[in-house]
Amino acid sequence: MEVITRIDTMREKLISSRQVGQKIGLVPTMGFLHDGHLSLIRKAAQENDIVVVSVFVNPTQFGPQEDYEEYPRNVERDALLAEEAGATFIFHPSVEEMYPENYETYVEVTDLTKVLCGRSRPGHFRGVTTVVTKLFNIIQPDRAYFGQKDAQQTIVIQKMVRDLNQNVKICVCPIVREKDGIAMSSRNTYLTNEERMQAAVLHKSLEMAQKMIDEGERDAKTITKAIEKQICTMEKAYIDYVALVSLHNLQPLTVLSGDILIALAVKFGATRLIDNVIITV
Ligand code: AMP
């Protein structure tokens, strides 16, 4: 497996594979790989001949007060893990390579990004859709793999691909969790032991919501309140949002029906965690 840092080299490496009809899978990541990322890489390796894993902490998706500088990085470790999971290349460009001086072009999905994480992180999805479009242009993958963990991101990217006629199939993979249910995330490394233990409440509250719905509850407010109440039993938890929305347009629901996304964003200390579940009623 090779680690490639230049866009030109990355393109050249893929020309001959494409010419002989090999399928290319792309797994975009910000690195510091964990089992969640590796599940995407393994899936990509099953379904494609070539797997490119991008490792790029994308500055344009971080707000000015966010954790761009602190974000954990270790590309040597990432390379070993990615190779084991079946990656062919790691694409690891510098910020200057991706955003040279005088860079001024952005891709924006306008409405789906106004809610949930888009509301608390203005500009975040614009950074995501811009870098993902650049990666699609550089790699020209047949398939690209994203985690359900970032539910709004998958919906925004699918919309971008449809709206801009981008020639790539988006594959969404299930959330990989730790034993206590917490969704794996590179940001979990920021948590103190106490915060880490308390953060397990997120998955528990989603399970409780699932149970309420299974038992026939259809009132969104009742479920939202129950989730909030459970999360607030943890003294380190500070809720950003608890939302029950339609999976298709991310608009809030009052009475549950169809495909529902229950999405949470909660801060534990300085660390903002997200989690979600999709339920069809
Ligand atoms: P990130 O490096 O956090 O930008 O994540 C890169 C990709 O991995 C995104 O598509 C995420 O949704 C996905 N991902 C992150 N954590 C998980 C997880 N716990 N389970 C499944 N996919 C994940």
PDB file of N, CA, C and O in Angstrom, residues 210-258:
ATOM      1  N   GLN A 210     -36.361   3.918  20.876  1.00  0.00           N
ATOM      2  CA  GLN A 210     -36.754   2.801  20.005  1.00  0.00           C
ATOM      3  C   GLN A 210     -37.819   1.938  20.697  1.00  0.00           C
ATOM      4  O   GLN A 210     -38.823   1.555  20.092  1.00  0.00           O
ATOM      5  N   LYS A 211     -37.596   1.688  21.992  1.00  0.00           N
ATOM      6  CA  LYS A 211     -38.535   0.851  22.754  1.00  0.00           C
ATOM      7  C   LYS A 211     -39.899   1.549  22.865  1.00  0.00           C
ATOM      8  O   LYS A 211     -40.945   0.917  22.686  1.00  0.00           O
ATOM      9  N   MET A 212     -39.867   2.861  23.138  1.00  0.00           N
ATOM     10  CA  MET A 212     -41.133   3.601  23.238  1.00  0.00           C
ATOM     11  C   MET A 212     -41.916   3.497  21.924  1.00  0.00           C
ATOM     12  O   MET A 212     -43.137   3.309  21.930  1.00  0.00           O
ATOM     13  N   ILE A 213     -41.199   3.615  20.815  1.00  0.00           N
ATOM     14  CA  ILE A 213     -41.868   3.547  19.503  1.00  0.00           C
ATOM     15  C   ILE A 213     -42.383   2.126  19.250  1.00  0.00           C
ATOM     16  O   ILE A 213     -43.514   1.935  18.797  1.00  0.00           O
ATOM     17  N   ASP A 214     -41.553   1.137  19.597  1.00  0.00           N
ATOM     18  CA  ASP A 214     -41.984  -0.264  19.448  1.00  0.00           C
ATOM     19  C   ASP A 214     -43.263  -0.519  20.233  1.00  0.00           C
ATOM     20  O   ASP A 214     -44.114  -1.316  19.824  1.00  0.00           O
ATOM     21  N   GLU A 215     -43.387   0.158  21.383  1.00  0.00           N
ATOM     22  CA  GLU A 215     -44.565  -0.061  22.232  1.00  0.00           C
ATOM     23  C   GLU A 215     -45.747   0.818  21.823  1.00  0.00           C
ATOM     24  O   GLU A 215     -46.761   0.868  22.508  1.00  0.00           O
ATOM     25  N   GLY A 216     -45.569   1.586  20.733  1.00  0.00           N
ATOM     26  CA  GLY A 216     -46.709   2.291  20.165  1.00  0.00           C
ATOM     27  C   GLY A 216     -46.706   3.805  20.317  1.00  0.00           C
ATOM     28  O   GLY A 216     -47.600   4.478  19.811  1.00  0.00           O
ATOM     29  N   GLU A 217     -45.735   4.379  21.005  1.00  0.00           N
ATOM     30  CA  GLU A 217     -45.704   5.852  21.158  1.00  0.00           C
ATOM     31  C   GLU A 217     -45.442   6.498  19.784  1.00  0.00           C
ATOM     32  O   GLU A 217     -44.547   6.078  19.062  1.00  0.00           O
ATOM     33  N   ARG A 218     -46.223   7.509  19.442  1.00  0.00           N
ATOM     34  CA  ARG A 218     -46.051   8.177  18.146  1.00  0.00           C
ATOM     35  C   ARG A 218     -45.893   9.697  18.286  1.00  0.00           C
ATOM     36  O   ARG A 218     -45.753  10.393  17.296  1.00  0.00           O
ATOM     37  N   ASP A 219     -45.945  10.180  19.525  1.00  0.00           N
ATOM     38  CA  ASP A 219     -45.867  11.626  19.727  1.00  0.00           C
ATOM     39  C   ASP A 219     -44.390  12.049  19.872  1.00  0.00           C
ATOM     40  O   ASP A 219     -43.703  11.636  20.820  1.00  0.00           O
ATOM     41  N   ALA A 220     -43.920  12.853  18.923  1.00  0.00           N
ATOM     42  CA  ALA A 220     -42.494  13.207  18.872  1.00  0.00           C
ATOM     43  C   ALA A 220     -42.062  13.951  20.132  1.00  0.00           C
ATOM     44  O   ALA A 220     -40.965  13.727  20.654  1.00  0.00           O
ATOM     45  N   LYS A 221     -42.941  14.857  20.626  1.00  0.00           N
ATOM     46  CA  LYS A 221     -42.581  15.652  21.804  1.00  0.00           C
ATOM     47  C   LYS A 221     -42.352  14.767  23.032  1.00  0.00           C
ATOM     48  O   LYS A 221     -41.413  14.981  23.804  1.00  0.00           O
ATOM     49  N   THR A 222     -43.243  13.776  23.201  1.00  0.00           N
ATOM     50  CA  THR A 222     -43.122  12.861  24.355  1.00  0.00           C
ATOM     51  C   THR A 222     -41.781  12.126  24.301  1.00  0.00           C
ATOM     52  O   THR A 222     -41.079  12.003  25.327  1.00  0.00           O
ATOM     53  N   ILE A 223     -41.411  11.668  23.110  1.00  0.00           N
ATOM     54  CA  ILE A 223     -40.153  10.914  22.978  1.00  0.00           C
ATOM     55  C   ILE A 223     -38.951  11.851  23.178  1.00  0.00           C
ATOM     56  O   ILE A 223     -37.994  11.516  23.881  1.00  0.00           O
ATOM     57  N   THR A 224     -39.035  13.038  22.589  1.00  0.00           N
ATOM     58  CA  THR A 224     -37.940  14.016  22.736  1.00  0.00           C
ATOM     59  C   THR A 224     -37.701  14.318  24.214  1.00  0.00           C
ATOM     60  O   THR A 224     -36.562  14.318  24.694  1.00  0.00           O
ATOM     61  N   LYS A 225     -38.799  14.568  24.927  1.00  0.00           N
ATOM     62  CA  LYS A 225     -38.682  14.902  26.367  1.00  0.00           C
ATOM     63  C   LYS A 225     -38.055  13.761  27.147  1.00  0.00           C
ATOM     64  O   LYS A 225     -37.230  13.985  28.047  1.00  0.00           O
ATOM     65  N   ALA A 226     -38.477  12.516  26.827  1.00  0.00           N
ATOM     66  CA  ALA A 226     -37.942  11.346  27.540  1.00  0.00           C
ATOM     67  C   ALA A 226     -36.435  11.208  27.279  1.00  0.00           C
ATOM     68  O   ALA A 226     -35.658  10.914  28.200  1.00  0.00           O
ATOM     69  N   ILE A 227     -36.011  11.454  26.035  1.00  0.00           N
ATOM     70  CA  ILE A 227     -34.575  11.361  25.704  1.00  0.00           C
ATOM     71  C   ILE A 227     -33.819  12.449  26.475  1.00  0.00           C
ATOM     72  O   ILE A 227     -32.784  12.185  27.110  1.00  0.00           O
ATOM     73  N   GLU A 228     -34.350  13.668  26.421  1.00  0.00           N
ATOM     74  CA  GLU A 228     -33.674  14.787  27.105  1.00  0.00           C
ATOM     75  C   GLU A 228     -33.535  14.509  28.600  1.00  0.00           C
ATOM     76  O   GLU A 228     -32.490  14.767  29.199  1.00  0.00           O
ATOM     77  N   LYS A 229     -34.606  13.976  29.165  1.00  0.00           N
ATOM     78  CA  LYS A 229     -34.606  13.691  30.607  1.00  0.00           C
ATOM     79  C   LYS A 229     -33.509  12.678  30.943  1.00  0.00           C
ATOM     80  O   LYS A 229     -32.760  12.854  31.915  1.00  0.00           O
ATOM     81  N   GLN A 230     -33.416  11.645  30.126  1.00  0.00           N
ATOM     82  CA  GLN A 230     -32.406  10.613  30.408  1.00  0.00           C
ATOM     83  C   GLN A 230     -30.979  11.182  30.257  1.00  0.00           C
ATOM     84  O   GLN A 230     -30.108  10.924  31.089  1.00  0.00           O
ATOM     85  N   ILE A 231     -30.769  11.969  29.219  1.00  0.00           N
ATOM     86  CA  ILE A 231     -29.416  12.534  29.009  1.00  0.00           C
ATOM     87  C   ILE A 231     -29.045  13.465  30.166  1.00  0.00           C
ATOM     88  O   ILE A 231     -27.905  13.473  30.638  1.00  0.00           O
ATOM     89  N   CYS A 232     -30.052  14.240  30.633  1.00  0.00           N
ATOM     90  CA  CYS A 232     -29.784  15.214  31.695  1.00  0.00           C
ATOM     91  C   CYS A 232     -29.498  14.577  33.054  1.00  0.00           C
ATOM     92  O   CYS A 232     -29.101  15.280  33.995  1.00  0.00           O
ATOM     93  N   THR A 233     -29.664  13.271  33.175  1.00  0.00           N
ATOM     94  CA  THR A 233     -29.260  12.623  34.431  1.00  0.00           C
ATOM     95  C   THR A 233     -27.730  12.606  34.549  1.00  0.00           C
ATOM     96  O   THR A 233     -27.189  12.337  35.616  1.00  0.00           O
ATOM     97  N   MET A 234     -27.040  12.863  33.449  1.00  0.00           N
ATOM     98  CA  MET A 234     -25.566  12.905  33.463  1.00  0.00           C
ATOM     99  C   MET A 234     -25.106  14.348  33.656  1.00  0.00           C
ATOM    100  O   MET A 234     -25.424  15.206  32.830  1.00  0.00           O
ATOM    101  N   GLU A 235     -24.375  14.579  34.724  1.00  0.00           N
ATOM    102  CA  GLU A 235     -24.058  15.983  35.069  1.00  0.00           C
ATOM    103  C   GLU A 235     -23.117  16.640  34.062  1.00  0.00           C
ATOM    104  O   GLU A 235     -23.118  17.858  33.916  1.00  0.00           O
ATOM    105  N   LYS A 236     -22.342  15.856  33.319  1.00  0.00           N
ATOM    106  CA  LYS A 236     -21.405  16.451  32.354  1.00  0.00           C
ATOM    107  C   LYS A 236     -22.057  16.739  31.000  1.00  0.00           C
ATOM    108  O   LYS A 236     -21.421  17.294  30.113  1.00  0.00           O
ATOM    109  N   ALA A 237     -23.310  16.295  30.834  1.00  0.00           N
ATOM    110  CA  ALA A 237     -23.950  16.406  29.523  1.00  0.00           C
ATOM    111  C   ALA A 237     -24.592  17.779  29.326  1.00  0.00           C
ATOM    112  O   ALA A 237     -25.278  18.286  30.209  1.00  0.00           O
ATOM    113  N   TYR A 238     -24.354  18.356  28.142  1.00  0.00           N
ATOM    114  CA  TYR A 238     -24.993  19.613  27.776  1.00  0.00           C
ATOM    115  C   TYR A 238     -25.574  19.417  26.374  1.00  0.00           C
ATOM    116  O   TYR A 238     -24.825  19.224  25.405  1.00  0.00           O
ATOM    117  N   ILE A 239     -26.928  19.411  26.312  1.00  0.00           N
ATOM    118  CA  ILE A 239     -27.577  19.043  25.035  1.00  0.00           C
ATOM    119  C   ILE A 239     -27.494  20.185  24.024  1.00  0.00           C
ATOM    120  O   ILE A 239     -27.856  21.320  24.320  1.00  0.00           O
ATOM    121  N   ASP A 240     -27.003  19.872  22.831  1.00  0.00           N
ATOM    122  CA  ASP A 240     -27.070  20.816  21.711  1.00  0.00           C
ATOM    123  C   ASP A 240     -28.436  20.644  21.037  1.00  0.00           C
ATOM    124  O   ASP A 240     -29.212  21.580  20.938  1.00  0.00           O
ATOM    125  N   TYR A 241     -28.754  19.423  20.589  1.00  0.00           N
ATOM    126  CA  TYR A 241     -30.107  19.159  20.102  1.00  0.00           C
ATOM    127  C   TYR A 241     -30.481  17.687  20.263  1.00  0.00           C
ATOM    128  O   TYR A 241     -29.618  16.811  20.282  1.00  0.00           O
ATOM    129  N   VAL A 242     -31.786  17.479  20.410  1.00  0.00           N
ATOM    130  CA  VAL A 242     -32.400  16.153  20.296  1.00  0.00           C
ATOM    131  C   VAL A 242     -33.493  16.348  19.259  1.00  0.00           C
ATOM    132  O   VAL A 242     -34.373  17.185  19.447  1.00  0.00           O
ATOM    133  N   ALA A 243     -33.429  15.629  18.137  1.00  0.00           N
ATOM    134  CA  ALA A 243     -34.377  15.903  17.057  1.00  0.00           C
ATOM    135  C   ALA A 243     -34.980  14.620  16.507  1.00  0.00           C
ATOM    136  O   ALA A 243     -34.276  13.637  16.298  1.00  0.00           O
ATOM    137  N   LEU A 244     -36.280  14.671  16.296  1.00  0.00           N
ATOM    138  CA  LEU A 244     -36.973  13.586  15.588  1.00  0.00           C
ATOM    139  C   LEU A 244     -37.439  14.172  14.269  1.00  0.00           C
ATOM    140  O   LEU A 244     -38.323  15.035  14.246  1.00  0.00           O
ATOM    141  N   VAL A 245     -36.825  13.735  13.182  1.00  0.00           N
ATOM    142  CA  VAL A 245     -37.081  14.361  11.876  1.00  0.00           C
ATOM    143  C   VAL A 245     -37.363  13.293  10.824  1.00  0.00           C
ATOM    144  O   VAL A 245     -37.033  12.117  11.009  1.00  0.00           O
ATOM    145  N   SER A 246     -37.936  13.741   9.720  1.00  0.00           N
ATOM    146  CA  SER A 246     -38.119  12.832   8.587  1.00  0.00           C
ATOM    147  C   SER A 246     -36.742  12.532   7.996  1.00  0.00           C
ATOM    148  O   SER A 246     -35.927  13.437   7.779  1.00  0.00           O
ATOM    149  N   LEU A 247     -36.483  11.267   7.721  1.00  0.00           N
ATOM    150  CA  LEU A 247     -35.180  10.885   7.177  1.00  0.00           C
ATOM    151  C   LEU A 247     -34.948  11.527   5.808  1.00  0.00           C
ATOM    152  O   LEU A 247     -33.813  11.768   5.408  1.00  0.00           O
ATOM    153  N   HIS A 248     -36.023  11.840   5.107  1.00  0.00           N
ATOM    154  CA  HIS A 248     -35.868  12.264   3.717  1.00  0.00           C
ATOM    155  C   HIS A 248     -35.583  13.752   3.567  1.00  0.00           C
ATOM    156  O   HIS A 248     -34.796  14.148   2.716  1.00  0.00           O
ATOM    157  N   ASN A 249     -36.200  14.581   4.442  1.00  0.00           N
ATOM    158  CA  ASN A 249     -35.960  16.028   4.279  1.00  0.00           C
ATOM    159  C   ASN A 249     -35.458  16.683   5.564  1.00  0.00           C
ATOM    160  O   ASN A 249     -35.266  17.884   5.610  1.00  0.00           O
ATOM    161  N   LEU A 250     -35.249  15.885   6.604  1.00  0.00           N
ATOM    162  CA  LEU A 250     -34.732  16.361   7.896  1.00  0.00           C
ATOM    163  C   LEU A 250     -35.640  17.386   8.570  1.00  0.00           C
ATOM    164  O   LEU A 250     -35.198  18.130   9.446  1.00  0.00           O
ATOM    165  N   GLN A 251     -36.909  17.415   8.155  1.00  0.00           N
ATOM    166  CA  GLN A 251     -37.848  18.349   8.790  1.00  0.00           C
ATOM    167  C   GLN A 251     -38.450  17.714  10.040  1.00  0.00           C
ATOM    168  O   GLN A 251     -38.701  16.506  10.068  1.00  0.00           O
ATOM    169  N   PRO A 252     -38.708  18.534  11.088  1.00  0.00           N
ATOM    170  CA  PRO A 252     -39.228  17.988  12.340  1.00  0.00           C
ATOM    171  C   PRO A 252     -40.598  17.338  12.172  1.00  0.00           C
ATOM    172  O   PRO A 252     -41.402  17.790  11.357  1.00  0.00           O
ATOM    173  N   LEU A 253     -40.827  16.290  12.973  1.00  0.00           N
ATOM    174  CA  LEU A 253     -42.104  15.586  12.936  1.00  0.00           C
ATOM    175  C   LEU A 253     -42.846  15.858  14.230  1.00  0.00           C
ATOM    176  O   LEU A 253     -42.212  16.001  15.283  1.00  0.00           O
ATOM    177  N   THR A 254     -44.178  15.935  14.161  1.00  0.00           N
ATOM    178  CA  THR A 254     -44.947  15.984  15.404  1.00  0.00           C
ATOM    179  C   THR A 254     -45.513  14.604  15.714  1.00  0.00           C
ATOM    180  O   THR A 254     -45.433  14.133  16.838  1.00  0.00           O
ATOM    181  N   VAL A 255     -46.047  13.966  14.673  1.00  0.00           N
ATOM    182  CA  VAL A 255     -46.533  12.592  14.828  1.00  0.00           C
ATOM    183  C   VAL A 255     -45.635  11.702  13.975  1.00  0.00           C
ATOM    184  O   VAL A 255     -45.388  12.000  12.804  1.00  0.00           O
ATOM    185  N   LEU A 256     -45.133  10.630  14.576  1.00  0.00           N
ATOM    186  CA  LEU A 256     -44.157   9.802  13.864  1.00  0.00           C
ATOM    187  C   LEU A 256     -44.835   8.915  12.827  1.00  0.00           C
ATOM    188  O   LEU A 256     -45.782   8.206  13.136  1.00  0.00           O
ATOM    189  N   SER A 257     -44.291   8.988  11.588  1.00  0.00           N
ATOM    190  CA  SER A 257     -44.688   7.995  10.581  1.00  0.00           C
ATOM    191  C   SER A 257     -43.631   7.981   9.483  1.00  0.00           C
ATOM    192  O   SER A 257     -42.926   8.967   9.279  1.00  0.00           O
ATOM    193  N   GLY A 258     -43.519   6.848   8.821  1.00  0.00           N
ATOM    194  CA  GLY A 258     -42.528   6.712   7.746  1.00  0.00           C
ATOM    195  C   GLY A 258     -41.127   6.467   8.292  1.00  0.00           C
ATOM    196  O   GLY A 258     -40.950   5.898   9.371  1.00  0.00           O
TER     197      GLY A 258
END
